[in-house]
Amino acid sequence: MIIDGFVHQLPDIDPGETQEWLDSLDAVVGAQGKPRARFLMSKLLERARELQVGTPATVSTPYVNTIPPEEEPFFPGDEDLERRIRAFIRWNAAVMVVKANKAADGIGGHLATFASSAALYEVGFNHFFRGKVDGQAGDHVYFQGHAAPGIYARAFLEGRLTAEQLDHFRREVGGNGLSSYPHPRLMPDFWEYPTVSMGLGPLCSIYQARFNKYLHNRKLEDTSESRVWAFLGDGECDEPESLGSISLAAREALDNLIWVVNCNLQRLDGPVRGNGKIIQELEAVFRGAGWNVIKVVWGGKWDELLLRDVDGVLLNRMNETLDGEFQRYAVEDGGYAREHFFGPDPRLQKMVEHLSDEDIRNLPRGGHDYRKLYAAYKAATEQTGAPTVILAKTVKGWTLGPDVEGRNATHQIKKMTTDQLRTLRERLHLQDEVPEEALADGKEPPYISLSDDSEAKRYLLQRRQALDGFLPSRTLPIRRPIDLPDDKAFAEVLAGSGKQAASTTTAFTRLLRNLCRDKKFGPRVVPIIPDEARTFGMDALFKDFGIYASQGQRYEPVDHDLLLSYKESQSGQILEEGITEAGSMASFIAAGTSYATQGVPMVPFFTFYSMFGFQRVGDLIWQATDARTRGFLLGATAGRTTLLGEGLQHQDGHSLLLASANPGVEAYDPAFAYEVATIVRDGLHRMWGEAGEDVIYYLTLYNENQPMPAMPEGVEDGVIEGLYRWETAPEGTKHPATILFSGTANLAARAARDELAEHWGVGAELFSATSYKRLREQALSTERWNRLHADESPRSPRVTELLAGDGPIVAVSDFMKAVPDQIGRWLPTDRRFTPLGTDGLGRSDTREALRRHFEVDAPHVVVAVLSALAADGTVKASVVADAIARYDLDPEAADPRLP
Ligand SMILES: Cc1ncc(C[n+]2csc(CCOP(=O)(O)OP(=O)(O)O)c2C)c(N)n1
Ligand SMILES: [Mg+2]
């Protein structure tokens, strides 16, 4: 590995002096060994930094705490009381999980995660996390999902939750339950952010911190006092989403962001890095990315040993011991550590001579030492210009006793025997609070509650008062109400494009521009694009509204002399995210939950390549629904045949199907500009009008140009409800039929209608099907109502009523057949239904060739209608064969669904 090659290219103005320095180093290594040389080098680097010499930053430091004991600040809390409170919370969290598990047959919960991180949270709750008071957003905290029991246990002590609620942990169906993990959808006044799909919480926290700066820089809200805290697991750091955006946090100088990684060295199955050291690995990654890294490896009792480590042997042992071995030390007794950790070197043995085996076993890790943590948190909150990560070493299952602590199975342990509870009680010194008789066989283990006049309760409440109220807490009242846009903003798009051809993408871009220009509403719009603006023709917005750039634009752009130049600005409105759909979704969530988390409604429009939406970041969209996000997702370049040249990995024919699975998403496949405008207007009213619904709208947008008709009279409800008659059947035809179209398939449907009338005597009426999902859900509701109201006259689903009539029904879209199939069950039984669609992997060719290949062009629609009429006995089978011949269709062509 050549990493120092650059040195040979630097000018050496005094080779003699250089040699002297090198010789000195050689001499130190030769005479005093490498540890001494390392020490001297570290000292030199430290001095160089003090002198601002400008040496490159080192990415790793020895396996010790970043903050030395002499620099630890005074700890302002009441240590004894805080320890007692922590013990109560630990106990209650464990009892809650054990009870839930027993009462409801293994319903479960997690004991070990919170047991390892109790001090990490408690130091935050008692000294740092700011609540929401007087309309201030305070701090945003992303709690590690599996630590939820501890957060409930604290809320119980604070009086925010009742014992009955704790008894309903993971039993939500009857109401009054506590969700398994942080879910704002289920507990909207409590949890602020969902976190339990590993990696998404950390990612979202970065973009939340960035969004806070965006609000500030755009002068929409003063967020200077808000910090974002994210707690994550060391195993969780393996998710690409966890670390994938950390360089953005450094680049954006997010000093309002603090991550705390609970390094208990374990994940679910076993060690995170048995053969390595996760803390060291993460340190290098974060330092390399430009973060401020604070390691909290050892508890205070180690300081004394380190002081005596004159030869650096202890440090050496710390550096060389693998995580797999550290885990073993957590499980074995002190004698084992004495023999194996301290044993091999007589100097180390001597260092712990004065300690009993029990003392050795209890030499704590840094993440259980509130003083060390306090020092780290304080330093993090004082950091400027960079985000901070605190790497805190803990033991998984700490205090839960030898059967749980550090065991490989610890993550999934949710049961404790009475004996194990007794051990926990003793370990936490809770004999007074939990008397022996309370643990008698057959009894439910009790929660510890605090009376209002107890010292602990007063302390607890006083600390939270001083820090502006309870956490977690999600919803702030709306402080800056939003004015919905003027109808003017929609008028241009509703009017259509006359004879000029335009695409729904262009129409949407116009609409977005008009919305941004709306005087009152405009500033609340957050256009989000992951490096695809030019593809969608949205680069036209750059100049008008500016691309958000926290540093402004420090260069003259290459296209400065063009009308539509690349304009970056500190007050820029557009979030041009670069190539990260995941990051863009995280921005979407931050903006779309701002109504609750900041009390400042913001309206995100995230436009992406439709193929890289639901299938690429589907879990983040699920997360957005959980977070009660409001906003618009636009799947541009939609369709498996409309996006002609791009081929298999670009052509989306199934995002609508994926969207159909998300209960918080309305999914639309509009054909015309006026449909786009009508749907967006409806969405805005549902989200930010009186109803204030927590819903996401997904719209497909196509890039095929066609003259866009003006909005016909009376179709608004139909556009929104998912289906309306677009054109009646031509007069003077013999056989009725109905064709449903969506998106660009309107062209094939319309051509087929003409062809059917002209050559085959069939009169087909046309319906625009803007949302099969909406139709299906309405039908499901009706069906359910009928099932549960057997003695009342049954209701008819909307889709059934709208499609009452004669003859077959053919549906065509640029998506899979399963999309229109969603309504199949509710069509009038006497009408044969044939969905046409683009099932199969995409490929590159002209639109014409692709539509023939996928059997969604006008001739295939004609043949589908005739074939259904033949099956009904309305026309002869030979008519279908005639049509196949007339349009030169190949009956033996390979099925496009096959590879
Ligand atoms: C995306 C995703 N994959 C898998 C899981 C299942 N899971 C839950 S916790 C866990 C282990 C977590 O280990 P770590 O991050 O180290 O947290 P700890 O409990 O040790 O603090 C796993 C695999 C999940 N919740 N999310
Ligand atoms: Mg872990």
Coordinates of N, CA, C and O and ligand atoms in Angstrom, one line a residue, residues 110 112-114 116-117 144-147 181 195-200 232-239 241 261-270 272 394 396 410-412 619, ligand 1:
H110 N -37.7 -6.3 24.7 CA -36.2 -6.4 24.8 C -35.7 -5.9 26.1 O -36.1 -4.8 26.5
A112 N -32.1 -6.3 27.0 CA -30.7 -6.1 27.0 C -30.2 -4.8 26.4 O -29.2 -4.2 26.9
T113 N -30.9 -4.3 25.4 CA -30.5 -3.1 24.7 C -30.5 -1.9 25.7 O -29.5 -1.2 25.9
F114 N -31.7 -1.7 26.4 CA -31.8 -0.6 27.3 C -30.9 -0.8 28.5 O -30.2 0.2 29.0
S116 N -28.1 -1.9 28.5 CA -26.7 -1.4 28.2 C -26.7 0.1 28.0 O -25.6 0.7 28.2
S117 N -27.8 0.7 27.7 CA -27.8 2.1 27.4 C -28.5 3.1 28.4 O -28.6 4.2 28.1
Q144 N -33.0 4.7 20.2 CA -32.7 3.3 19.6 C -34.0 2.5 19.8 O -34.5 2.4 20.9
G145 N -34.5 2.0 18.7 CA -35.8 1.3 18.8 C -36.0 0.3 19.9 O -37.0 0.3 20.6
H146 N -34.9 -0.5 20.1 CA -35.0 -1.6 21.1 C -34.8 -1.1 22.5 O -35.0 -1.9 23.4
A147 N -34.6 0.2 22.7 CA -34.4 0.7 24.0 C -35.8 1.3 24.5 O -35.9 1.8 25.6
Y181 N -42.1 -0.4 19.6 CA -41.0 0.5 19.3 C -41.5 1.9 19.0 O -42.7 2.1 19.0
T195 N -37.7 4.5 14.5 CA -36.3 4.2 14.4 C -35.9 2.7 14.2 O -34.8 2.4 14.0
V196 N -37.0 1.9 14.2 CA -36.6 0.5 14.5 C -36.1 -0.3 13.2 O -35.5 -1.3 13.3
S197 N -36.4 0.3 12.0 CA -35.8 -0.4 10.9 C -34.4 0.2 10.8 O -34.2 1.4 10.5
M198 N -33.5 -0.7 11.2 CA -32.1 -0.2 11.4 C -31.5 0.6 10.3 O -31.6 0.2 9.1
G199 N -30.9 1.6 10.6 CA -30.2 2.5 9.7 C -31.0 3.7 9.2 O -30.4 4.7 8.9
L200 N -32.3 3.6 9.3 CA -33.1 4.7 8.8 C -33.2 5.8 9.7 O -33.2 7.0 9.3
L232 N -27.8 5.1 18.4 CA -27.9 3.9 17.5 C -27.0 2.8 18.1 O -26.2 3.0 18.9
G233 N -27.3 1.6 17.5 CA -26.5 0.4 18.0 C -25.2 0.3 17.2 O -25.1 0.8 16.0
D234 N -24.2 -0.4 17.8 CA -23.0 -0.6 17.0 C -23.2 -1.5 15.8 O -22.7 -1.4 14.8
G235 N -24.1 -2.5 16.1 CA -24.4 -3.4 15.0 C -25.2 -2.7 13.9 O -25.0 -3.0 12.7
E236 N -26.0 -1.8 14.3 CA -26.8 -1.0 13.3 C -25.9 -0.2 12.3 O -26.3 0.1 11.2
C237 N -24.7 0.0 12.7 CA -23.8 0.8 11.9 C -23.4 0.0 10.6 O -22.8 0.6 9.7
D238 N -23.7 -1.3 10.6 CA -23.4 -2.0 9.4 C -24.4 -1.8 8.3 O -24.2 -2.1 7.1
E239 N -25.6 -1.2 8.6 CA -26.5 -0.8 7.6 C -26.0 0.3 6.7 O -25.5 1.3 7.2
E241 N -27.4 2.5 5.2 CA -28.0 3.8 5.4 C -27.4 4.5 6.6 O -27.5 5.8 6.7
V261 N -23.3 6.3 19.8 CA -23.4 4.9 19.4 C -23.2 4.0 20.6 O -22.1 4.1 21.3
N262 N -24.2 3.2 20.9 CA -24.1 2.3 22.0 C -23.2 1.1 21.6 O -23.7 0.1 21.1
C263 N -22.0 1.2 22.0 CA -21.0 0.1 21.6 C -21.0 -1.0 22.6 O -20.1 -1.1 23.4
N264 N -22.0 -1.8 22.6 CA -22.0 -3.0 23.5 C -21.3 -4.2 22.9 O -21.4 -5.3 23.4
L265 N -20.8 -4.0 21.8 CA -19.9 -5.0 21.0 C -20.8 -6.1 20.5 O -20.2 -7.1 20.0
Q266 N -22.1 -6.1 20.7 CA -22.9 -7.2 20.3 C -24.1 -6.7 19.4 O -24.5 -5.6 19.6
R267 N -24.5 -7.6 18.6 CA -25.8 -7.4 17.8 C -26.7 -8.5 18.2 O -26.7 -8.9 19.4
L268 N -27.5 -9.0 17.3 CA -28.5 -10.0 17.7 C -27.9 -11.4 17.8 O -28.1 -12.1 18.8
D269 N -27.1 -11.8 16.9 CA -26.6 -13.2 16.9 C -25.3 -13.3 17.7 O -25.1 -14.4 18.2
G270 N -24.5 -12.3 17.7 CA -23.2 -12.5 18.4 C -22.5 -11.1 18.3 O -23.0 -10.1 18.2
V272 N -20.3 -7.9 17.3 CA -20.3 -7.0 16.1 C -19.0 -7.2 15.3 O -19.0 -7.4 14.1
T394 N -20.2 -0.2 26.2 CA -21.1 -0.7 27.3 C -21.1 -2.3 27.2 O -20.4 -2.9 26.4
K396 N -23.8 -5.4 27.0 CA -25.2 -5.7 26.6 C -25.8 -6.5 27.7 O -25.3 -7.5 28.2
T410 N -28.3 -12.7 24.5 CA -28.9 -11.7 25.3 C -30.0 -10.8 24.6 O -31.0 -10.5 25.2
H411 N -29.8 -10.5 23.3 CA -30.7 -9.6 22.7 C -32.1 -10.1 22.7 O -33.0 -9.3 22.8
Q412 N -32.3 -11.4 22.7 CA -33.6 -11.9 22.6 C -34.2 -12.4 23.9 O -35.3 -13.0 23.9
D619 N -38.7 1.2 2.0 CA -38.7 1.1 3.5 C -38.7 2.6 4.1 O -39.4 2.8 5.1
Ligands
LIG1 C1 -33.4 -3.3 8.9 C2 -33.4 -4.2 10.1 N1 -32.9 -5.4 10.0 C3 -32.9 -6.3 11.1 C4 -33.6 -5.9 12.3 C5 -33.7 -6.9 13.4 N2 -32.8 -6.4 14.6 C6 -33.3 -5.8 15.6 S1 -32.2 -5.4 16.7 C7 -31.0 -6.2 15.9 C8 -29.6 -6.2 16.5 C9 -29.2 -4.8 16.9 O1 -27.9 -4.7 17.3 P1 -27.3 -3.3 17.7 O2 -27.5 -2.4 16.6 O3 -25.9 -3.6 18.0 O4 -28.1 -2.8 18.9 P2 -28.0 -3.3 20.4 O5 -29.3 -3.9 20.8 O6 -26.9 -4.2 20.6 O7 -27.8 -2.0 21.2 C10 -31.5 -6.7 14.7 C11 -30.7 -7.4 13.7 C12 -34.1 -4.6 12.3 N3 -34.8 -4.1 13.3 N4 -34.0 -3.8 11.2

